[in-house]
mmCIF file of C-alpha atoms in Angstrom:
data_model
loop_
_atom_site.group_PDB
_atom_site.id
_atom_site.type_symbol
_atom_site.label_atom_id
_atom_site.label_comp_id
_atom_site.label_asym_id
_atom_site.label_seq_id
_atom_site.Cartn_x
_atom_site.Cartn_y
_atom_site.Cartn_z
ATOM 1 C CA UNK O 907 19.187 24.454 30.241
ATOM 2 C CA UNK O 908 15.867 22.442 30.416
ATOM 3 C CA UNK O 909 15.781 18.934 29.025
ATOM 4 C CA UNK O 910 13.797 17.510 26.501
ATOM 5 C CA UNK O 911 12.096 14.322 27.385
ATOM 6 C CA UNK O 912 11.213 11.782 25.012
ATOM 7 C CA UNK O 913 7.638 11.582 26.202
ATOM 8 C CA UNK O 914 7.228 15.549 25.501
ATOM 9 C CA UNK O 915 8.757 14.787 21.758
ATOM 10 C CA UNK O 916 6.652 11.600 21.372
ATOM 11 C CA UNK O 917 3.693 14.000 20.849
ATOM 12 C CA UNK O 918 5.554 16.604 19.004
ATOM 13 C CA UNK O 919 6.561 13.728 16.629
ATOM 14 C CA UNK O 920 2.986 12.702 16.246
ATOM 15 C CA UNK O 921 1.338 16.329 15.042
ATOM 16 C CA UNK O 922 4.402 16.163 12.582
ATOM 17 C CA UNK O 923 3.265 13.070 10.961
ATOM 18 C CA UNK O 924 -0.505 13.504 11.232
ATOM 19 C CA UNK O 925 -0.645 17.243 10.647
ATOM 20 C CA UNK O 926 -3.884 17.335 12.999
ATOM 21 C CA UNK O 927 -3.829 16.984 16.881
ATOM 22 C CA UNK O 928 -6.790 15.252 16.759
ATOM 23 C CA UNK O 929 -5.205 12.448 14.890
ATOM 24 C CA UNK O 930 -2.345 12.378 17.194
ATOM 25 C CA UNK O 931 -4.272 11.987 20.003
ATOM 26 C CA UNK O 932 -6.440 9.127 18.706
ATOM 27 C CA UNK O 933 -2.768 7.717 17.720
ATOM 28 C CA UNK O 934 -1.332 8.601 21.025
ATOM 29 C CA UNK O 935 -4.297 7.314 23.325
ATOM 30 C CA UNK O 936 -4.827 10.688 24.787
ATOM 31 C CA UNK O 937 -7.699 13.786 24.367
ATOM 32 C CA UNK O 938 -6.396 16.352 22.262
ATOM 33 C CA UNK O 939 -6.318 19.272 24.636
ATOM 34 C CA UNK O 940 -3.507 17.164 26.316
ATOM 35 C CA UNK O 941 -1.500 17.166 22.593
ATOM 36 C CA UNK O 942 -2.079 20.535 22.098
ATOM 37 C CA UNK O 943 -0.701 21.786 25.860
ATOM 38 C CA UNK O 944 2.076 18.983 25.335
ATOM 39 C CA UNK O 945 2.914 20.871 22.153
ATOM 40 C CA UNK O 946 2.634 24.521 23.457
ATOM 41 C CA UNK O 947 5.042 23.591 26.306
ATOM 42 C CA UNK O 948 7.568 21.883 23.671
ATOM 43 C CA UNK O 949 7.687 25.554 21.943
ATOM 44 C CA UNK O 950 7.985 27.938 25.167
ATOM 45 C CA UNK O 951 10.907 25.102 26.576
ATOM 46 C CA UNK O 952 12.691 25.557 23.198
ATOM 47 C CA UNK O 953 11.733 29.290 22.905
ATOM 48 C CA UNK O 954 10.339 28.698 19.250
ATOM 49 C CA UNK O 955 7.673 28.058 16.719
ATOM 50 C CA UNK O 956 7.476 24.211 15.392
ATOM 51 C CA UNK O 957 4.456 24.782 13.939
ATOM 52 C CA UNK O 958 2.098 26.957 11.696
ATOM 53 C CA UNK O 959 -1.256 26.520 12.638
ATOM 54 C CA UNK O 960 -4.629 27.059 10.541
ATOM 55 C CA UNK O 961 -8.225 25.511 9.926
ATOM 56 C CA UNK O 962 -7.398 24.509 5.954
ATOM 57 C CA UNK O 963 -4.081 22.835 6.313
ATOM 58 C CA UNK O 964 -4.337 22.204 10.230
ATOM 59 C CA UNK O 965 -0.495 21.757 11.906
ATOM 60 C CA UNK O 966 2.572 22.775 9.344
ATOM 61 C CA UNK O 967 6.151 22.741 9.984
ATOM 62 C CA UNK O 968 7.938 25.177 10.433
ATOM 63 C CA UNK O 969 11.495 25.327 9.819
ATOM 64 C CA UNK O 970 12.779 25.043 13.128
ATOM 65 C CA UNK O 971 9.959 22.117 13.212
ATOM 66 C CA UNK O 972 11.453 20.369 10.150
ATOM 67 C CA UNK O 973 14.954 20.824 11.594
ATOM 68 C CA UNK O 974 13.911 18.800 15.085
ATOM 69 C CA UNK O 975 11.802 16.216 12.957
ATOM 70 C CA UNK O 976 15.248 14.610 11.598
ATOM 71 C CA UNK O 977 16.449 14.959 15.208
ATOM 72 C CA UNK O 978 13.427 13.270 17.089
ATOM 73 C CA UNK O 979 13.080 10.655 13.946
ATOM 74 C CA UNK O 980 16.627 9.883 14.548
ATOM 75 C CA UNK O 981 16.105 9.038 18.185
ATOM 76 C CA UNK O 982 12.699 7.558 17.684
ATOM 77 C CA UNK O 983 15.220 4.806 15.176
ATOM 78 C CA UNK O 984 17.364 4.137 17.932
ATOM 79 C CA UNK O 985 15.175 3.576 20.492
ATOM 80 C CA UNK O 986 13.510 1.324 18.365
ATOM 81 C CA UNK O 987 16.622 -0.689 17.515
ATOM 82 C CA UNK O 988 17.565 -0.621 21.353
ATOM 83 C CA UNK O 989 14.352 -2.014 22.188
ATOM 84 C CA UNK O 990 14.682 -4.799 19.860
ATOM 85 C CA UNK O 991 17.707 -5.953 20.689
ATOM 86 C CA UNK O 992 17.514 -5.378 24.402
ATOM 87 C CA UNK O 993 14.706 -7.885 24.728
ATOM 88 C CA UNK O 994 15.880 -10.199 21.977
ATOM 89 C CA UNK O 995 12.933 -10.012 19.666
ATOM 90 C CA UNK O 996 14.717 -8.526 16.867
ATOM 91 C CA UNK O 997 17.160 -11.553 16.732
ATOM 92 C CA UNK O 998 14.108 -14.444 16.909
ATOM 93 C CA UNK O 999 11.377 -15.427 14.334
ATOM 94 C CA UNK O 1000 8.628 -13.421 17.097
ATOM 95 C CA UNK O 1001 6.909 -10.513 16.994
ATOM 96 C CA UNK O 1002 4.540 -8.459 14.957
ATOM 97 C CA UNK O 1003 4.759 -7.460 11.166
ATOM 98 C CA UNK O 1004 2.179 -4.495 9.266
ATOM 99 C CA UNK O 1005 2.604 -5.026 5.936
ATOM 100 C CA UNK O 1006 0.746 -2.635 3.826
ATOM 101 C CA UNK O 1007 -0.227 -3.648 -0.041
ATOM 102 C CA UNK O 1008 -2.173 -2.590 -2.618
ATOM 103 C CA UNK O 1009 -5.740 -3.630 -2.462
ATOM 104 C CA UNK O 1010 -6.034 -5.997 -4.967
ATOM 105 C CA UNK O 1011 -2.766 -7.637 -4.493
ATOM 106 C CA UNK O 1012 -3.142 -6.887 -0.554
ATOM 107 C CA UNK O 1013 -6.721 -8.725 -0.431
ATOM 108 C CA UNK O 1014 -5.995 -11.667 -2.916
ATOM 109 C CA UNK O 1015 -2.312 -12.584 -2.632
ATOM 110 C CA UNK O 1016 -0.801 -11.264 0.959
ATOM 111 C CA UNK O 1017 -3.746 -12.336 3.028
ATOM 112 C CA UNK O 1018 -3.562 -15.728 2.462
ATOM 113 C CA UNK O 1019 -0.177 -15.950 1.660
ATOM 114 C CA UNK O 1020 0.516 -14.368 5.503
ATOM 115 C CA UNK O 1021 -1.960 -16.817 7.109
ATOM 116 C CA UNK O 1022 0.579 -19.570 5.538
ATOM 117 C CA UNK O 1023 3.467 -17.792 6.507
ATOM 118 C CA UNK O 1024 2.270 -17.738 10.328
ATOM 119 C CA UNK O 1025 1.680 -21.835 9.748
ATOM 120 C CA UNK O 1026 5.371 -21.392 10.323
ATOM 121 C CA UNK O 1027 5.935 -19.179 12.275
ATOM 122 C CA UNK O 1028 3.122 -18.953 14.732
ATOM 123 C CA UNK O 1029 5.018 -16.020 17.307
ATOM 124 C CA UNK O 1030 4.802 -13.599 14.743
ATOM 125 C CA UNK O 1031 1.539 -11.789 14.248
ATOM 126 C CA UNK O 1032 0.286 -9.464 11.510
ATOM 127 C CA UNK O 1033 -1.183 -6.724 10.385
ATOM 128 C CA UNK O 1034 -2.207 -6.459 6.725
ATOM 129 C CA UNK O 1035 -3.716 -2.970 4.998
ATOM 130 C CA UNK O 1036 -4.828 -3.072 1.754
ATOM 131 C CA UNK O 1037 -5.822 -0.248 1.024
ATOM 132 C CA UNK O 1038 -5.912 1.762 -3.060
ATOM 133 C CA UNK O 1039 -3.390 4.643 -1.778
ATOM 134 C CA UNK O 1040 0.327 4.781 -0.715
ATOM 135 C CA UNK O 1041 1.185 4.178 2.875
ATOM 136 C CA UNK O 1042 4.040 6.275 4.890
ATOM 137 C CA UNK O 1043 6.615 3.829 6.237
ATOM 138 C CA UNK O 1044 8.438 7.117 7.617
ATOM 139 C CA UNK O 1045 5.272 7.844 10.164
ATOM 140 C CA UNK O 1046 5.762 3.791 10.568
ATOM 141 C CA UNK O 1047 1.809 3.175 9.638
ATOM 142 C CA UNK O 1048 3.317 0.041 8.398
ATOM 143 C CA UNK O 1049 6.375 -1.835 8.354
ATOM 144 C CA UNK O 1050 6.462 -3.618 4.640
ATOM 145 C CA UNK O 1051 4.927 -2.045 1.775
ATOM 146 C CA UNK O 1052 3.992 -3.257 -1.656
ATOM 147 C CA UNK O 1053 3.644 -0.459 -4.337
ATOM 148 C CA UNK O 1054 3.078 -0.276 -7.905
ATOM 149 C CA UNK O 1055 5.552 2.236 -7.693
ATOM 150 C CA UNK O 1056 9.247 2.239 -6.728
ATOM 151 C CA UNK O 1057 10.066 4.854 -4.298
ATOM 152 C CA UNK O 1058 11.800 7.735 -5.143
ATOM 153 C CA UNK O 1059 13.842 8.852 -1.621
ATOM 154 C CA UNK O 1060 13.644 8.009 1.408
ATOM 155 C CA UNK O 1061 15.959 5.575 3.734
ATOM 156 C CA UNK O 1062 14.552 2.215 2.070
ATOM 157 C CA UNK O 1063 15.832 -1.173 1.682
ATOM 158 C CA UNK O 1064 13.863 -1.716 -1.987
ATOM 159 C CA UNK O 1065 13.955 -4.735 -4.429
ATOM 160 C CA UNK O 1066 11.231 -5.356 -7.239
ATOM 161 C CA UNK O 1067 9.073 -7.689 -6.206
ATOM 162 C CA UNK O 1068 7.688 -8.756 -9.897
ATOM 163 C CA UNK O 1069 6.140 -8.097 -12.870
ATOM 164 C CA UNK O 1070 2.457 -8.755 -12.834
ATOM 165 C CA UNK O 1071 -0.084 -8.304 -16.006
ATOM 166 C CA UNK O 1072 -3.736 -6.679 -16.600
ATOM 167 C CA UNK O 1073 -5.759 -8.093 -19.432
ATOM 168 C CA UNK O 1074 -9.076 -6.787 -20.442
ATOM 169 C CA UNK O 1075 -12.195 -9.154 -19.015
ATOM 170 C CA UNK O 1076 -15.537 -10.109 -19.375
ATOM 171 C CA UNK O 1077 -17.906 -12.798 -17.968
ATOM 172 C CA UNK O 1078 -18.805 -15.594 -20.547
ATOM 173 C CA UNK O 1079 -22.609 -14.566 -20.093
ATOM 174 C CA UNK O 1080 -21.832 -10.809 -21.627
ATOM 175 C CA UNK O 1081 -19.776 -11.874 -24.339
ATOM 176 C CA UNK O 1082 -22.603 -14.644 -25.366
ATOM 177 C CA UNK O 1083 -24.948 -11.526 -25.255
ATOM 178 C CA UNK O 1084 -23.167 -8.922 -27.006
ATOM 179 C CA UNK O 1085 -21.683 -8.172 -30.518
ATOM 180 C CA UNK O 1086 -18.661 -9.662 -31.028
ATOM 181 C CA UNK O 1087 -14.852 -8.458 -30.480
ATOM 182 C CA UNK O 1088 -12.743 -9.936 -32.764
ATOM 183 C CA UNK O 1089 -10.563 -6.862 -33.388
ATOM 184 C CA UNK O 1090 -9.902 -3.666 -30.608
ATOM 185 C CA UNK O 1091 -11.981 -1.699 -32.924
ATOM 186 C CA UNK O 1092 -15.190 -3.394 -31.936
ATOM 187 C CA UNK O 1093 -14.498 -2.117 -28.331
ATOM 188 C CA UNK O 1094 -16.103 1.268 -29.158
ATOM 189 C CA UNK O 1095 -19.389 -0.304 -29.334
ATOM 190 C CA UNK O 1096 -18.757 -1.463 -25.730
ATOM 191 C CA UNK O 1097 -18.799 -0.353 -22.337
ATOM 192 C CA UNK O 1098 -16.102 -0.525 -19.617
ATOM 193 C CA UNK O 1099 -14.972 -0.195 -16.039
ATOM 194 C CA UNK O 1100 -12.427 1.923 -14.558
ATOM 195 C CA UNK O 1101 -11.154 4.206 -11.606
ATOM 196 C CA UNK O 1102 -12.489 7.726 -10.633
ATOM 197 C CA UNK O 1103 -10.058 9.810 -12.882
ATOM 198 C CA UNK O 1104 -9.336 12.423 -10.177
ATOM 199 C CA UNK O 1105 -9.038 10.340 -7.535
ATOM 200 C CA UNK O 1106 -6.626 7.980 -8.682
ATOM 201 C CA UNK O 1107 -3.339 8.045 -6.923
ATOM 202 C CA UNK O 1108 -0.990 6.247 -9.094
ATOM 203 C CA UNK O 1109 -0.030 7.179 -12.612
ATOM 204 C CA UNK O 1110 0.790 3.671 -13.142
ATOM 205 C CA UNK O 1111 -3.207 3.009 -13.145
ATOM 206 C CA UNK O 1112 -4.324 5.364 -15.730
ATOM 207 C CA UNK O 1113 -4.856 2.527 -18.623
ATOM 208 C CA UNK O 1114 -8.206 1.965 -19.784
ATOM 209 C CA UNK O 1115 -8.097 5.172 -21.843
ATOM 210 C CA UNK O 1116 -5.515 3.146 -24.015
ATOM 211 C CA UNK O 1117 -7.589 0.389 -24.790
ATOM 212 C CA UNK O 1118 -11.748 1.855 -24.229
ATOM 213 C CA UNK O 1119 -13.028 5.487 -25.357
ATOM 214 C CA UNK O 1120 -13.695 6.971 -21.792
ATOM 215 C CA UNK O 1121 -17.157 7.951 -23.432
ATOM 216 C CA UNK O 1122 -17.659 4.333 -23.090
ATOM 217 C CA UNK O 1123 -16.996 3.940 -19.755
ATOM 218 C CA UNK O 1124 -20.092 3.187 -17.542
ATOM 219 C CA UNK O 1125 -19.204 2.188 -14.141
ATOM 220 C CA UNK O 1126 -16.407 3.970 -12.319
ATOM 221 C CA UNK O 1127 -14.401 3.266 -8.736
ATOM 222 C CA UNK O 1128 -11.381 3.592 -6.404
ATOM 223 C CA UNK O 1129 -11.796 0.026 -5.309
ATOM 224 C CA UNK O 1130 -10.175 -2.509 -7.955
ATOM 225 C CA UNK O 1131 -12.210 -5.223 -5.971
ATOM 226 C CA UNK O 1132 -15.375 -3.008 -6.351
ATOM 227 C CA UNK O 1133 -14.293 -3.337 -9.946
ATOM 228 C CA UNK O 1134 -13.471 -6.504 -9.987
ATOM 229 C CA UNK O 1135 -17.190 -7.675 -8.961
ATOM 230 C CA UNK O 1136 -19.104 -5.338 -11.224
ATOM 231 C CA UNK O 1137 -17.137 -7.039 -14.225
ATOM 232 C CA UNK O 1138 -18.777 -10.368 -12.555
ATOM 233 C CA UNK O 1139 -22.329 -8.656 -13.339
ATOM 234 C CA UNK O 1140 -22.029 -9.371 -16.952
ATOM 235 C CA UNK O 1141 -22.601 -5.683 -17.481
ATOM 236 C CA UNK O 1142 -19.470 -4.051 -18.646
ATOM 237 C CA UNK O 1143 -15.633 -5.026 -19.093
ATOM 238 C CA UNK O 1144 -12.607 -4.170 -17.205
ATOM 239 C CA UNK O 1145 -9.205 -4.283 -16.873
ATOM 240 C CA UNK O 1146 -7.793 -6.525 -13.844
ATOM 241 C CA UNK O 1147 -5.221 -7.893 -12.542
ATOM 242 C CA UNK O 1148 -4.391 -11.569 -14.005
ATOM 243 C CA UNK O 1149 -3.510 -12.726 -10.644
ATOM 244 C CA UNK O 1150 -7.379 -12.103 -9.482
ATOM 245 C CA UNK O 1151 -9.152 -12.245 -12.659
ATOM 246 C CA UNK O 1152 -7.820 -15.536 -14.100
ATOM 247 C CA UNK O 1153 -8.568 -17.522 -10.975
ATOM 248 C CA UNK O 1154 -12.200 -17.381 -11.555
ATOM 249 C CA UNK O 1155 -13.757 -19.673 -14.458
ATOM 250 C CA UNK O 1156 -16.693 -17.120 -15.337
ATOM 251 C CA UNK O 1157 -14.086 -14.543 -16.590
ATOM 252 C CA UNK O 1158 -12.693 -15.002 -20.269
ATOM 253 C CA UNK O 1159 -9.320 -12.316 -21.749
ATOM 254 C CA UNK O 1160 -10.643 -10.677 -23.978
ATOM 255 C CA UNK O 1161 -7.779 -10.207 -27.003
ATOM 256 C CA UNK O 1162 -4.810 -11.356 -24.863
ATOM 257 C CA UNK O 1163 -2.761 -10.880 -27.672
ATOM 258 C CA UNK O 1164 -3.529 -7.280 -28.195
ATOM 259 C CA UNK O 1165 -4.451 -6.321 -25.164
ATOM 260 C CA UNK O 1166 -1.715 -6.958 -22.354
ATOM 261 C CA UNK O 1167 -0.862 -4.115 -19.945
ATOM 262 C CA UNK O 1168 2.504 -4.754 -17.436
ATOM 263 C CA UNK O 1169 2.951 -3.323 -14.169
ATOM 264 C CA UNK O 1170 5.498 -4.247 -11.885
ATOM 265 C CA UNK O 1171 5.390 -4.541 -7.778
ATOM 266 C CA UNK O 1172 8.405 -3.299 -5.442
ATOM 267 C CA UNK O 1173 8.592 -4.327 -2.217
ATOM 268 C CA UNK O 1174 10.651 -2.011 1.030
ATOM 269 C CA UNK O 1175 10.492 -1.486 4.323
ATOM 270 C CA UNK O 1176 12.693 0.825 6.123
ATOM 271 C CA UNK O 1177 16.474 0.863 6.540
ATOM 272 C CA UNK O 1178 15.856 0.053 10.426
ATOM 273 C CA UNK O 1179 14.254 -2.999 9.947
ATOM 274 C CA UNK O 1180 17.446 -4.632 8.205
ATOM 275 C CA UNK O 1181 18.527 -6.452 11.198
ATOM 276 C CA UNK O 1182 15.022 -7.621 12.555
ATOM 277 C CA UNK O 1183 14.951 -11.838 10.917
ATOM 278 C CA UNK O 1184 11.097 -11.740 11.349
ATOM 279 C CA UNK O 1185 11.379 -8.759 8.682
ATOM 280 C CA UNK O 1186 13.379 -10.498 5.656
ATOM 281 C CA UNK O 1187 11.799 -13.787 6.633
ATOM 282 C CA UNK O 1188 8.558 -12.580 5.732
ATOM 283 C CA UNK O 1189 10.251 -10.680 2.612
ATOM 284 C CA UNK O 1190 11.896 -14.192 1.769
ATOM 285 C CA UNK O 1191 8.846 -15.804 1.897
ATOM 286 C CA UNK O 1192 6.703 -13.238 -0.264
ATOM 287 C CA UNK O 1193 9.009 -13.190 -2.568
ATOM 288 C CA UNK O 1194 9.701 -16.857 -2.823
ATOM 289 C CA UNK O 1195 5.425 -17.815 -2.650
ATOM 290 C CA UNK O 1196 5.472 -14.629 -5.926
ATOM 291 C CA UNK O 1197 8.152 -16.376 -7.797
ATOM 292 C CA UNK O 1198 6.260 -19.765 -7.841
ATOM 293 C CA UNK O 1199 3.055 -18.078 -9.512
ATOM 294 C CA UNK O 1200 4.963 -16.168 -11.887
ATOM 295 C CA UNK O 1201 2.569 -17.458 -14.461
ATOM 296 C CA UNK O 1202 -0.425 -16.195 -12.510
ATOM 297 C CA UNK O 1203 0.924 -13.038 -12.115
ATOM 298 C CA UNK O 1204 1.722 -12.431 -15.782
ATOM 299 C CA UNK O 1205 -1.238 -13.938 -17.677
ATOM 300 C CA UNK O 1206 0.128 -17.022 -18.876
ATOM 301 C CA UNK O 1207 -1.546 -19.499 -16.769
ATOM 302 C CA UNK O 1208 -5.085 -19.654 -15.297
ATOM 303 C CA UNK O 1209 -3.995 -22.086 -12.123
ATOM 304 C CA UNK O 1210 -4.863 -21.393 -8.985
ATOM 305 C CA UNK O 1211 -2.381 -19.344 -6.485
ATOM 306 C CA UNK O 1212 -0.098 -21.808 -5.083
ATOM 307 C CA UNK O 1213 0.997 -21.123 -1.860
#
């Protein structure tokens, strides 16, 4: 009986995650013909099909594929955790960290707050991605991840990070040169900022429609930044995030009272990671910089971020 190598399963293990072998081979360092012949010998050494192949939905599993994905995920963990502990990073504050956020919270919040977090411990280094969709902590494109959502499977160490608030904004300018809002009535007569509607990946950002007819709506994208700095054009209103919004003197709440939307951040990184100190001493500190702002982050206070 041939043996499988781990080198022949690294690329197998790839096209399962990416679904294209073009995107494993960028991933892998390599051209794609080499994937593709990599993969082809995989399936004549094993004497089956791992994949279903096609132009639309590129490189499926099949379900002898899915049955060797648990295996080769399995040993891809342990040789991981081997390697860790073998050279000792694992057990020191060294290393590197990809933490992947949402982009608002990403960009405003863990940028910073990992520059300050490397201020003590300068042999760790960092990656940070925020990015407006989920990242896959299973295909490891990141380490740490910050949702809006809490998973629903998967082999997680989760915790809720916080609760965070969205208020409705405008600059002073617009609301100096436009009717007044006293009641959320008088926000028919004015127009907003939101997402895309069908490109919006999250359930838990489909709120505008609660407090703006969509009719009104004037200025639409997948970037809450992008949205963030039209609002700062004095044209239109949005909803943001308190934590971003209230930092900056030329936006005003409009209705607080009335108008208060919660979210909540979770925070998880995979079951793996556990035992790796550079892992829950960057969760420590996240979670201990988040708990200091809690104001910020729900909409009671207008200070700055303290870090």
């Amino acid at each position: 009986m041939k043996t499988l190598d781990w080198d022949g399963l690294r690329y197998f293990l790839e096209v399962a995650r990416t679904q294209r072998v073009s995107a494993a081979a960028v991933r892998l360092g390599v051209e794609h013909t080499t994937v593709a012949r990599r993969i082809r010998q995989l399936e004549t050494q094993l004497d089956t099909l791992l994949f279903d192949k096609s132009r639309s939905s590129g490189f499926v599993l099949t379900a002898a594929g899915h049955e060797l994905l648990a295996h080769v995920e399995q040993m891809e963990s342990q040789l991981f955790n081997a390697r860790e502990k073998v050279t000792g990073v694992g057990e020191s504050l060294s290393g590197h960290i990809r933490v992947a956020a949402t982009e608002g919270f990403g960009s405003y919040i863990i940028t910073p707050l990992s520059m300050q977090f490397r201020q003590q411990y300068p042999d760790i280094t960092l990656d940070v991605l925020p990015v407006p969709r989920f990242v896959s902590l299973t295909r490891r494109e990141a380490d740490i991840a910050i949702t809006i959502e809490r998973p629903s499977r998967g082999p997680y160490v989760c915790s809720k990070l916080c609760d965070y608030s969205l208020m409705l904004y405008g600059t002073r300018e617009y609301l100096q040169n436009h009717a007044p809002i006293r009641h959320q009535d008088d926000l028919r007569f004015h127009p907003g900022i939101s997402y895309v509607e069908e490109l919006i990946y999250s359930d838990q950002l489909r709120y505008l429609e609660d407090v703006l007819p969509l009719n009104n709506v004037v200025f639409k994208s997948t970037s809450i930044i992008a949205q963030y700095y039209a609002c700062l054009q004095g044209q239109a209103l949005a909803i943001l995030p308190c934590f971003m919004a209230a930092q900056n003197p030329h936006l005003v709440a409009i209705l607080p009272e009335d108008i208060h939307v919660q979210r909540s951040f979770w925070m998880y990184f995979h079951e793996d990671l556990k035992r790796l100190k550079r892992i829950t001493a960057f969760c420590d500190f996240v979670r201990s910089v988040v708990e200091r702002n809690a104001g910020l982050m729900k909409g009671t206070s207008k200070a700055l971020f303290v870090f």
